Short mmCIF file of C-alpha atoms in Angstrom, two decimals:
data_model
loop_
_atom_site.label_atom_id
_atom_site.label_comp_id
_atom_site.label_asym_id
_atom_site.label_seq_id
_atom_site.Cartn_x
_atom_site.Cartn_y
_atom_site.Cartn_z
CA UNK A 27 86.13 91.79 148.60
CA UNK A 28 87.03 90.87 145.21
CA UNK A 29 89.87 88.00 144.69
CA UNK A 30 93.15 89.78 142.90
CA UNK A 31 93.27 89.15 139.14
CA UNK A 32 96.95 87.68 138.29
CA UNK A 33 98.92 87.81 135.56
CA UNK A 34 97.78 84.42 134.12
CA UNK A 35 94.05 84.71 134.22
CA UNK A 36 92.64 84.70 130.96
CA UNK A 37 91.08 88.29 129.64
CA UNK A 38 88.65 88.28 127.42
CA UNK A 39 89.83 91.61 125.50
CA UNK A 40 93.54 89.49 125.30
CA UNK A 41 91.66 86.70 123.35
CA UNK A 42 89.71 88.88 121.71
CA UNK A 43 93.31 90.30 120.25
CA UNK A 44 95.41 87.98 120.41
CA UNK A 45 94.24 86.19 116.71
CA UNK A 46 95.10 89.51 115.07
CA UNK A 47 98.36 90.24 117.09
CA UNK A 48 99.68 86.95 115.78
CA UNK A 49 98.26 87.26 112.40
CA UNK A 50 99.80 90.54 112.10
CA UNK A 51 103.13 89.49 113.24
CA UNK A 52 103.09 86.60 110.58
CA UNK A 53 103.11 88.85 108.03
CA UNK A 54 106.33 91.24 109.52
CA UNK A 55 108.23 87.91 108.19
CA UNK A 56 108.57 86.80 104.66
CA UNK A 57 108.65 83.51 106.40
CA UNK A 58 108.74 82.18 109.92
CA UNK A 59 109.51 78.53 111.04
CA UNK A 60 109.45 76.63 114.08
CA UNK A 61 111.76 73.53 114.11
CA UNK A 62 111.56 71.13 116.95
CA UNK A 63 107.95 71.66 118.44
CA UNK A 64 107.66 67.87 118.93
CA UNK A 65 110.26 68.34 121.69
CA UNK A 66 107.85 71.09 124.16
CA UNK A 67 107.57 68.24 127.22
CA UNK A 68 103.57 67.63 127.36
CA UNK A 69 101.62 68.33 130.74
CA UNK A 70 104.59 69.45 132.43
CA UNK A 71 105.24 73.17 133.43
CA UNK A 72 107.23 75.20 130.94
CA UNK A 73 109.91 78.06 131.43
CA UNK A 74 111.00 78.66 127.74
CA UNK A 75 114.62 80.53 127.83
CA UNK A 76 115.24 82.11 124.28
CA UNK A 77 118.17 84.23 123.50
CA UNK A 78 117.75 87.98 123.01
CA UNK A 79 117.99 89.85 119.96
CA UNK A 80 115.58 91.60 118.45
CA UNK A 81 113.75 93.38 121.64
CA UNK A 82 109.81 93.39 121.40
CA UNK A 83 109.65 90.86 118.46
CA UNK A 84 111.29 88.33 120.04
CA UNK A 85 108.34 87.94 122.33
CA UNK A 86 105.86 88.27 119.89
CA UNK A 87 107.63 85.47 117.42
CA UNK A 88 107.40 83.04 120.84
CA UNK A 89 103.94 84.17 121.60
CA UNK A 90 102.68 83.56 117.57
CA UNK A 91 104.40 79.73 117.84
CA UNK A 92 100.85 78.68 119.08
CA UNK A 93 97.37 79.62 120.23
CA UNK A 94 97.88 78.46 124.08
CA UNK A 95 98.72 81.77 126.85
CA UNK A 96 102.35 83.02 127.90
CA UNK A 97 103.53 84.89 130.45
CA UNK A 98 107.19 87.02 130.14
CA UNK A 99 109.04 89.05 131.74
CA UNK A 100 110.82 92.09 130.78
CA UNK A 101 113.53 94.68 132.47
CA UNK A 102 111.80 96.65 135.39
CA UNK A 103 112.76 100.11 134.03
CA UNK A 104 110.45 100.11 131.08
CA UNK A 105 107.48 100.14 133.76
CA UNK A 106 108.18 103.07 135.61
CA UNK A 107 105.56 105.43 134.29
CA UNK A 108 101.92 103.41 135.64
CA UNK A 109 100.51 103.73 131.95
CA UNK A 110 102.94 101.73 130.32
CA UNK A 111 103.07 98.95 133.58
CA UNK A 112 99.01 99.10 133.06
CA UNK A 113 99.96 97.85 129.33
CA UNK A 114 102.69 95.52 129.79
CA UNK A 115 100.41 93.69 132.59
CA UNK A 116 97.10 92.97 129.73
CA UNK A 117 99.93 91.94 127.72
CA UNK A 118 100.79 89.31 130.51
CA UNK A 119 104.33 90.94 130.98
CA UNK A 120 106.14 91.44 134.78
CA UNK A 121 109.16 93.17 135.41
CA UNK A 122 112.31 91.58 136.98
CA UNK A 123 115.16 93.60 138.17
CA UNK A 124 118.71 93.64 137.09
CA UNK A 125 121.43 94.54 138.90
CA UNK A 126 122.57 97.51 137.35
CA UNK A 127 119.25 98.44 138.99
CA UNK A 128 120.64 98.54 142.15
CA UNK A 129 121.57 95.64 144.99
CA UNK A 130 117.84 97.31 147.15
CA UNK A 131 115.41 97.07 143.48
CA UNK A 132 117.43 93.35 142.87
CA UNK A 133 115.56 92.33 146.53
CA UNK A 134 112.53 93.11 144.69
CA UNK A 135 112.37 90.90 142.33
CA UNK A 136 111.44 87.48 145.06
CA UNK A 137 108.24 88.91 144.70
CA UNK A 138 108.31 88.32 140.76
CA UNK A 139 109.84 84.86 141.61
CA UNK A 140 107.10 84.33 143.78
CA UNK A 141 104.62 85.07 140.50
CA UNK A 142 106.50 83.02 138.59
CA UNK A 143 105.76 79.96 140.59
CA UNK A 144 102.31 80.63 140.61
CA UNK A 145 102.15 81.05 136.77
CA UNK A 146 103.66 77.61 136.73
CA UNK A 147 101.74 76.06 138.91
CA UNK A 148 98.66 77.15 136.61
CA UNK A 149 100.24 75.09 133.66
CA UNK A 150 100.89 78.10 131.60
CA UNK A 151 104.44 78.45 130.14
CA UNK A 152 106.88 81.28 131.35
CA UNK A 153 109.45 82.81 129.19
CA UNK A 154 112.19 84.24 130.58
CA UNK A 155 115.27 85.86 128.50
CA UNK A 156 118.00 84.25 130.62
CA UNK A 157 120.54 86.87 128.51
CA UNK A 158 119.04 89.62 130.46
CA UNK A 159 119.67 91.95 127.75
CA UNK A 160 119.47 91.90 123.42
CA UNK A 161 122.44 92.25 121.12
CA UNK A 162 122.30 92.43 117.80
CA UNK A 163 124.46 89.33 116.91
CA UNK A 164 124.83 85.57 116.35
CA UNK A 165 126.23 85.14 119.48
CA UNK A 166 125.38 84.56 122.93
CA UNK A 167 125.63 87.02 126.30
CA UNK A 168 126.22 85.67 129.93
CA UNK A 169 123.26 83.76 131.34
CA UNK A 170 121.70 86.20 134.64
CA UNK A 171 120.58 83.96 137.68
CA UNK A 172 116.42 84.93 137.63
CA UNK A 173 115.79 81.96 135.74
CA UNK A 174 117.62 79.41 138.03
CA UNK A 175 116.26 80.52 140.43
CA UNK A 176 112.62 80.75 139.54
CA UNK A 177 113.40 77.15 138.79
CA UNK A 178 114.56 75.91 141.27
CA UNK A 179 112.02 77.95 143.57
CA UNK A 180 109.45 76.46 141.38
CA UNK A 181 110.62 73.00 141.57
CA UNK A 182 110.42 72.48 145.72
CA UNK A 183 107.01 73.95 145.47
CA UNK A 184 105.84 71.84 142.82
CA UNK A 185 106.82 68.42 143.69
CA UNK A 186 103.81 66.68 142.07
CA UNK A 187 104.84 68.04 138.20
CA UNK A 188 107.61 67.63 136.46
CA UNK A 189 109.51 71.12 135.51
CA UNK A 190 111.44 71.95 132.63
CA UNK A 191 113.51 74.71 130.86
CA UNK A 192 113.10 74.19 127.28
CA UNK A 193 116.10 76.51 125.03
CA UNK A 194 114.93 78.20 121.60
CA UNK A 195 116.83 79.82 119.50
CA UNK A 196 116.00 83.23 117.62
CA UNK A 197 117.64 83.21 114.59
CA UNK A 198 116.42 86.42 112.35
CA UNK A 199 117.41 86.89 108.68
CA UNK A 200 118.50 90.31 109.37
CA UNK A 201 118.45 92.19 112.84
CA UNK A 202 117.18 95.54 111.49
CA UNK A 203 114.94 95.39 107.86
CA UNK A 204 111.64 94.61 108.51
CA UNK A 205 110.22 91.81 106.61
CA UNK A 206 113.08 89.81 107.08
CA UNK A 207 112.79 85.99 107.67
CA UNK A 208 113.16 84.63 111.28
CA UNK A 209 113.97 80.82 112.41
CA UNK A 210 112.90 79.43 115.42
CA UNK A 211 114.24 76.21 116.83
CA UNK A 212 113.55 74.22 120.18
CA UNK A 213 116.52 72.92 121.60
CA UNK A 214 116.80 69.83 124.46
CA UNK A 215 114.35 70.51 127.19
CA UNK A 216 116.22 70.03 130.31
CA UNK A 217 114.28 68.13 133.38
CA UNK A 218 114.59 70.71 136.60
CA UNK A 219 113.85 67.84 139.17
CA UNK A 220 115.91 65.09 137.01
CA UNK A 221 118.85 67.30 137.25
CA UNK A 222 118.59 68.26 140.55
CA UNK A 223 118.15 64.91 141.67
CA UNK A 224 121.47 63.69 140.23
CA UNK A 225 123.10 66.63 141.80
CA UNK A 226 121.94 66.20 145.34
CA UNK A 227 125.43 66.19 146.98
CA UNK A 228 125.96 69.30 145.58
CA UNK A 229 125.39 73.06 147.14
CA UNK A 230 122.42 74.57 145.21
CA UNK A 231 124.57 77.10 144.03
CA UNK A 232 127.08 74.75 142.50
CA UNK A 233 123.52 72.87 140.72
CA UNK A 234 122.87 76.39 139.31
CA UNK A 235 126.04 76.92 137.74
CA UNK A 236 126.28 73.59 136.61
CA UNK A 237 122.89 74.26 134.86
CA UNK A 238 123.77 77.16 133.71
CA UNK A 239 126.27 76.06 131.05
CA UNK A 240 123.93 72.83 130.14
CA UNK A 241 121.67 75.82 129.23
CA UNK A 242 124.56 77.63 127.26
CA UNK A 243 125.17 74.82 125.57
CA UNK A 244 121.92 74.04 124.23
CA UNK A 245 121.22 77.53 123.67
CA UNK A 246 123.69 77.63 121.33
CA UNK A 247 123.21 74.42 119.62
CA UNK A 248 119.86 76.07 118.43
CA UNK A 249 121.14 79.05 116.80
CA UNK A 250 123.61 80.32 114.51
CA UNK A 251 126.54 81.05 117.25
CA UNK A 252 129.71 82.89 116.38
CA UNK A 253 132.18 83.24 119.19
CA UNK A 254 131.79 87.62 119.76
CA UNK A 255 135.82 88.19 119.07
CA UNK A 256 137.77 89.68 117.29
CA UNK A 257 136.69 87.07 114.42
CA UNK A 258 133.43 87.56 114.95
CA UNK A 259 132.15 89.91 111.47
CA UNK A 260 134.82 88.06 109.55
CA UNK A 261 133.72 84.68 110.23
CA UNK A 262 130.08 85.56 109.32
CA UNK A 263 131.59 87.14 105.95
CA UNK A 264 132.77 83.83 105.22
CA UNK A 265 129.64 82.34 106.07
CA UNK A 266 127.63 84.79 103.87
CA UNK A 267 130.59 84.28 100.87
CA UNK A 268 130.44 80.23 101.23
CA UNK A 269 126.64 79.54 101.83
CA UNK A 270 125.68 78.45 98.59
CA UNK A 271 128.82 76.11 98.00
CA UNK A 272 128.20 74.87 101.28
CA UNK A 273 124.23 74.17 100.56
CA UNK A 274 125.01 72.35 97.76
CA UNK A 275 127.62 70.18 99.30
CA UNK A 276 124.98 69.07 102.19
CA UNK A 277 122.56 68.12 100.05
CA UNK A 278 124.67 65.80 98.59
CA UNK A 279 124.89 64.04 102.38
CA UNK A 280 121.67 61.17 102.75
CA UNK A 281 121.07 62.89 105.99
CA UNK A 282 120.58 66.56 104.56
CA UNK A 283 119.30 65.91 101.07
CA UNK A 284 115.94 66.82 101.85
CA UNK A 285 117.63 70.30 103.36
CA UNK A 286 115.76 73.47 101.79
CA UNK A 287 115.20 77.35 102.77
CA UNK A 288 116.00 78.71 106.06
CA UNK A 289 116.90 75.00 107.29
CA UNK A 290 119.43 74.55 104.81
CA UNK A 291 120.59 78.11 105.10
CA UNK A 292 120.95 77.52 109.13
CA UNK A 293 122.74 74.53 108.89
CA UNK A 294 125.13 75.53 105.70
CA UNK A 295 126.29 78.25 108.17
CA UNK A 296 126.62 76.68 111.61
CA UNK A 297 128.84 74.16 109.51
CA UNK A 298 130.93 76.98 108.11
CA UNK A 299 131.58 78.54 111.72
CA UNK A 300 132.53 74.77 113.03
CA UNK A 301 135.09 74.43 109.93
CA UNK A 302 136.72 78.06 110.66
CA UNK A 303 136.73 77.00 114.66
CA UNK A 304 138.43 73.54 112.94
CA UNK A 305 140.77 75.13 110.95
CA UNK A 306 141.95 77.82 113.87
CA UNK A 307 143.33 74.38 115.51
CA UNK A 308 144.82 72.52 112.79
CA UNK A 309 145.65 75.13 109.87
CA UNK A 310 146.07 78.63 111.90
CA UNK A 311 147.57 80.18 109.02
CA UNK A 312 145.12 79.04 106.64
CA UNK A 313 142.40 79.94 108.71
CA UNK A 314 143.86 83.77 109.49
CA UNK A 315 144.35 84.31 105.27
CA UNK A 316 140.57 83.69 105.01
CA UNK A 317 139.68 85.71 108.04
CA UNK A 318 141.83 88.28 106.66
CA UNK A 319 140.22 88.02 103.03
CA UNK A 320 137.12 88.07 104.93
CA UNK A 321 137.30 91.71 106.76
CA UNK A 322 138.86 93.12 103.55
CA UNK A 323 136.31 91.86 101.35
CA UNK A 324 133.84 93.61 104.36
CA UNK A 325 135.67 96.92 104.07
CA UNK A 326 135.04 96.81 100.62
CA UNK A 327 131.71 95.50 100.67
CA UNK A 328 130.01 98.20 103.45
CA UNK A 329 132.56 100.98 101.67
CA UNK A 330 129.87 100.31 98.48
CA UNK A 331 126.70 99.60 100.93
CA UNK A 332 126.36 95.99 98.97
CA UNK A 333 124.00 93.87 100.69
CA UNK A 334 125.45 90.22 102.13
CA UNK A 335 122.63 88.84 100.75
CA UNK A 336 124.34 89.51 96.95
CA UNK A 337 127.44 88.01 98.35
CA UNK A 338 125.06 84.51 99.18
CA UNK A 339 123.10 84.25 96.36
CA UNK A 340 124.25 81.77 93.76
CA UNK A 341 122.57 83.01 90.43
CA UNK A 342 122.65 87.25 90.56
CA UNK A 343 122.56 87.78 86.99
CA UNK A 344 119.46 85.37 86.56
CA UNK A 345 118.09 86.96 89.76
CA UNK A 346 118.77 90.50 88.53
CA UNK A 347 116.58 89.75 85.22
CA UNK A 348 113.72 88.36 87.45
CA UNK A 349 113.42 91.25 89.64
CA UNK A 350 113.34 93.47 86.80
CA UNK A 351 110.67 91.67 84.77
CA UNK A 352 108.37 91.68 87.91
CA UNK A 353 108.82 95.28 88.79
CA UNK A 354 107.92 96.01 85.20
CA UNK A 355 104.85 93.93 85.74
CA UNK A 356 103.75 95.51 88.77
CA UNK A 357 105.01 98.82 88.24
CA UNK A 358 101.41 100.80 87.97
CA UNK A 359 99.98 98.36 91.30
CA UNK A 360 103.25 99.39 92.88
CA UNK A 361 103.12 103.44 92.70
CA UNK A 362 99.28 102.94 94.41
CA UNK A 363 100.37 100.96 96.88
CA UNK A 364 103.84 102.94 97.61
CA UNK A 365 101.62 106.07 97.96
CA UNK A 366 99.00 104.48 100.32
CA UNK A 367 101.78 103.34 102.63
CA UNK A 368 103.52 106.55 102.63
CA UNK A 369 101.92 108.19 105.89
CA UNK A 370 102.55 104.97 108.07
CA UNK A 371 105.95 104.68 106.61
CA UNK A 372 107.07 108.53 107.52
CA UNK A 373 105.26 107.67 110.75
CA UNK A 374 107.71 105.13 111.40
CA UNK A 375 110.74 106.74 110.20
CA UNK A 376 110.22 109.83 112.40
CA UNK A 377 109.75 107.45 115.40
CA UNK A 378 112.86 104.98 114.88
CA UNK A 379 114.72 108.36 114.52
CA UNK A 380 114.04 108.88 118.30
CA UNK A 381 115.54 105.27 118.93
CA UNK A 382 119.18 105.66 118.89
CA UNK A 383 119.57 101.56 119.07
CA UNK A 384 118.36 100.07 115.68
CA UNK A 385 117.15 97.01 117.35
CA UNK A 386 113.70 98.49 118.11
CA UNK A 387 113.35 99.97 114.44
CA UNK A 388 110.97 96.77 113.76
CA UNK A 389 109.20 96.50 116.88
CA UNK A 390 108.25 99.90 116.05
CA UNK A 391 107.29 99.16 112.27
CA UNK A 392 105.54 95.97 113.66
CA UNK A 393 103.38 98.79 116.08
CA UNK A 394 102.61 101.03 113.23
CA UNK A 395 101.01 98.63 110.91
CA UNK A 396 99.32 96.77 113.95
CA UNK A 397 97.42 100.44 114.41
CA UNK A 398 98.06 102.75 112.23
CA UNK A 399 97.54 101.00 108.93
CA UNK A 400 93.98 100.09 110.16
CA UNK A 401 92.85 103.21 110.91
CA UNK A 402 94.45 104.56 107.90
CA UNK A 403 92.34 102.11 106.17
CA UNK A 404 89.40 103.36 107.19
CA UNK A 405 90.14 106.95 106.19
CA UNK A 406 91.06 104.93 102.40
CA UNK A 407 87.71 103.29 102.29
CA UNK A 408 85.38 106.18 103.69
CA UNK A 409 87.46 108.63 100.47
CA UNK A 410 86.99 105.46 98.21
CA UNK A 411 83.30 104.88 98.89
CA UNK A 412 82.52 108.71 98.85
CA UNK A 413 84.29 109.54 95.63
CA UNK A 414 83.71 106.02 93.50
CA UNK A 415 80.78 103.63 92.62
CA UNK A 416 80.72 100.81 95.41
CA UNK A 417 82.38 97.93 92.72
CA UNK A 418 85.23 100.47 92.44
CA UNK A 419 85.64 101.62 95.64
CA UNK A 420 85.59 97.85 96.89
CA UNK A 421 88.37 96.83 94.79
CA UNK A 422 90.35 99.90 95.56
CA UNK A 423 90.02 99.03 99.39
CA UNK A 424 91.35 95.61 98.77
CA UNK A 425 93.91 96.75 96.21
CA UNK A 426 95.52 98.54 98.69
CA UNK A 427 95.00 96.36 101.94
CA UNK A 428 98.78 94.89 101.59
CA UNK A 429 100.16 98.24 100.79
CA UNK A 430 102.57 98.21 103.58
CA UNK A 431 104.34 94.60 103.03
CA UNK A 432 104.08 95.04 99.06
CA UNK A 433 105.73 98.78 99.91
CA UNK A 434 108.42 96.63 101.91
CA UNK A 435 109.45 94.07 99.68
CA UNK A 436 109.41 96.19 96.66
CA UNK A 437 111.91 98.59 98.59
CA UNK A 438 113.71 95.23 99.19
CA UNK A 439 113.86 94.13 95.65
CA UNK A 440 115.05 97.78 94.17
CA UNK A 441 117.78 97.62 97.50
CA UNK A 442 119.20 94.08 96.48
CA UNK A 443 118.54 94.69 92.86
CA UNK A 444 121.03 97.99 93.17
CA UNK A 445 123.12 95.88 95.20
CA UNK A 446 123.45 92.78 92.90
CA UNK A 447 124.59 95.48 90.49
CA UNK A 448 127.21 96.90 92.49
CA UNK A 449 128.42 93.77 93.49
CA UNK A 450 128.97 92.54 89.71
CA UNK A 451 130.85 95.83 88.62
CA UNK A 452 133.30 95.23 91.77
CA UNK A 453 135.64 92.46 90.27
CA UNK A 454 138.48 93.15 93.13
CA UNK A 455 135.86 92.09 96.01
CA UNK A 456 134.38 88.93 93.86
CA UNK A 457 137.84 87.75 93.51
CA UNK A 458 138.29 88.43 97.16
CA UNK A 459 135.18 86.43 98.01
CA UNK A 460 136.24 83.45 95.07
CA UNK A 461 139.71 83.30 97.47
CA UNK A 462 137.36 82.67 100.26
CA UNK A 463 135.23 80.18 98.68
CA UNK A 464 138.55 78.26 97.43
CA UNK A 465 140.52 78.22 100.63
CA UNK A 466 137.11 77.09 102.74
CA UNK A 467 136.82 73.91 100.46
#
């Protein structure tokens, strides 16, 4: 009798894969970055807890962060029908229960504990989204008990190797345009035994909950969190209407001076929501005239669909004239390539039409250009070769190879481009967002 495959075994077909998976993903980003790799504890077991946002594509970000295996889980409903659990388990993926499932399907899920331990014990890292569930926002949702208790389940068992939870932080450019940029940092891994061990008086259950907001806490530290109030869209307004000022005043500081792109963004804002969270405390009424500025200035903003990312940018006019010369540049390459992509992109908007929560709109693109744009380059090259001399129809294939992204981030450019424009002609909201900028420094 054969020996049960699990989870964690390697497949060949996976490897085979997994080099294009990631390589694809790569290049659903303008740019990805990982910050604090050097702190991912070395020949220990791993459970990596990231926050949830952006449903499928938060996996795959983790999964692209380097070439070694990883094992998630994801909610139990989604493997229902047996074709879909079939896929989820090649892509290394077991369910785990919640308990709007139901107190009887919760019991289940010792059994994925069980698996869990056994995927540490084989020294490949687990990743568990301790939320339980995505939202699209800076902000941070409850922490469920699964992971605790995997750990702590995993710790008795495994007292030869040291165990640790290691927090990340997600932090996407935008939630729902594809081609966005995404951030990810590693926070401060935290030692399962060690803290256990200086806990020992304690009831386990007390050591969980005590964990649990040590988790919080660094789970937050290593992303972009906004308390969800009634504050929440206006603080990020302010963020988005004060980044550059607030850039330029932290590279002034010896310890940020060497501060650039999403870094420098990331840190610009965290320091504007710590300044509003200041100012709440010791100038409330300050503080509520540019929270106030800042959901007018967003009435008026999403009444004219401008983009945030006008409101950030330091230089439109100068930006405005660059966009404008490149397009012009590009303009013949850009009509082949917009015309290429058109069947995957009307693939993609009839499915995200079925998906009534925008969050999956770029796990679906991501899908699409993973296997549809291949096979629609075949069909390209097979018409190219047939109707063309070889030279001609080889540089036609490879002309049009990027037509997806270059489709994407010209639609990008015309979008902000429009928006820029907007933004200019509305003098009431620039003087709205000046007020902001003012009153913050």
């Amino acid at each position: 009798m054969s020996k049960q495959r699990k989870i964690q075994d390697s497949d060949w077909l996976y490897s085979f894969l997994r080099p294009y998976v990631d390589f694809v993903v790569r290049l659903s980003y303008r740019e990805m970055r990982f910050v604090g790799r050097e702190r991912i504890p070395k020949d220990s077991a791993i459970i990596f807890a990231p926050n949830h946002t952006g449903t499928l594509m938060d996996a795959l970000v983790l999964l692209a962060m380097d070439r070694s295996p990883k094992v998630f889980v994801a909610r139990a409903d989604i493997f229902k029908k047996p074709i879909l659990a079939k896929i989820f388990a090649f892509l290394k993926i077991m369910p785990i229960m919640r308990m709007r499932d139901g107190i009887d399907e919760v019991k289940r899920n010792n059994e994925t504990i069980e698996r869990a331990v056994d995927v540490l014990r084989d020294n490949i890292p687990f990743c568990i989204f301790p939320e339980g569930m995505h939202q699209t926002k800076f902000s941070t949702l409850p922490l469920s008990k699964g992971i605790f208790r995997i750990a702590f389940q995993a710790q008795e068992l495994m007292t030869d190797k040291p165990l640790y939870i290691v927090p990340m932080g997600i932090r996407y450019g935008n939630f729902f345009r594809f081609r966005s940029t995404v951030r990810i940092q590693i926070g401060e891994p935290i030692n399962v035994g060690a803290f256990i061990a200086e806990r020992k008086g304690m009831h386990p259950q007390e050591q969980m909950n005590e964990m649990r907001t040590l988790l919080e806490e660094r789970m937050r530290e290593s992303i972009l969190y906004i308390p969800n109030d009634e504050d929440y869209h206006a603080t990020y307004e302010t963020c988005a209407a004060v980044v550059s000022r607030q850039e330029a005043i932290l590279r002034k500081e010896k310890e940020h001076h060497k501060l650039r792109g999403l870094n420098a963004y990331f840190t610009a804002n965290n320091r504007t929501v710590k300044q509003i969270q200041e100012l709440k405390s010791s100038d409330p009424e300050r503080a509520r005239r540019i929270l106030d500025l800042a959901n007018e200035a967003r009435a008026l903003r999403t009444a004219q669909n401008i983009s945030l990312k006008s409101v950030a940018l330091r230089f439109p006019v100068l930006s405005n004239v660059l966009k404008g010369l490149i397009f012009l540049l590009l303009l013949p390459y850009i009509l082949v390539t917009t015309i290429a992509s058109l069947p995957t992109t009307l693939l993609s908007n009839f499915l995200n039409s079925k998906f009534k929560d925008a969050a999956f709109h770029n796990s679906v693109r991501f899908l699409i250009n993973l296997v549809a744009w291949p096979v629609m380059m075949i069909i390209y090259a097979i018409v190219a070769y047939i109707a063309l001399p070889w030279q001609f129809a080889l540089a036609l294939t490879l002309a049009i190879l990027p037509s997806p992204l270059v489709a994407d981030d010209v639609y990008r450019l015309i979008r902000l481009w429009v928006s820029d424009f907007k933004l200019w002609r509305n003098k009431p909201l620039r003087k709205k967002y000046a007020e902001i900028r003012d009153l913050m420094f």
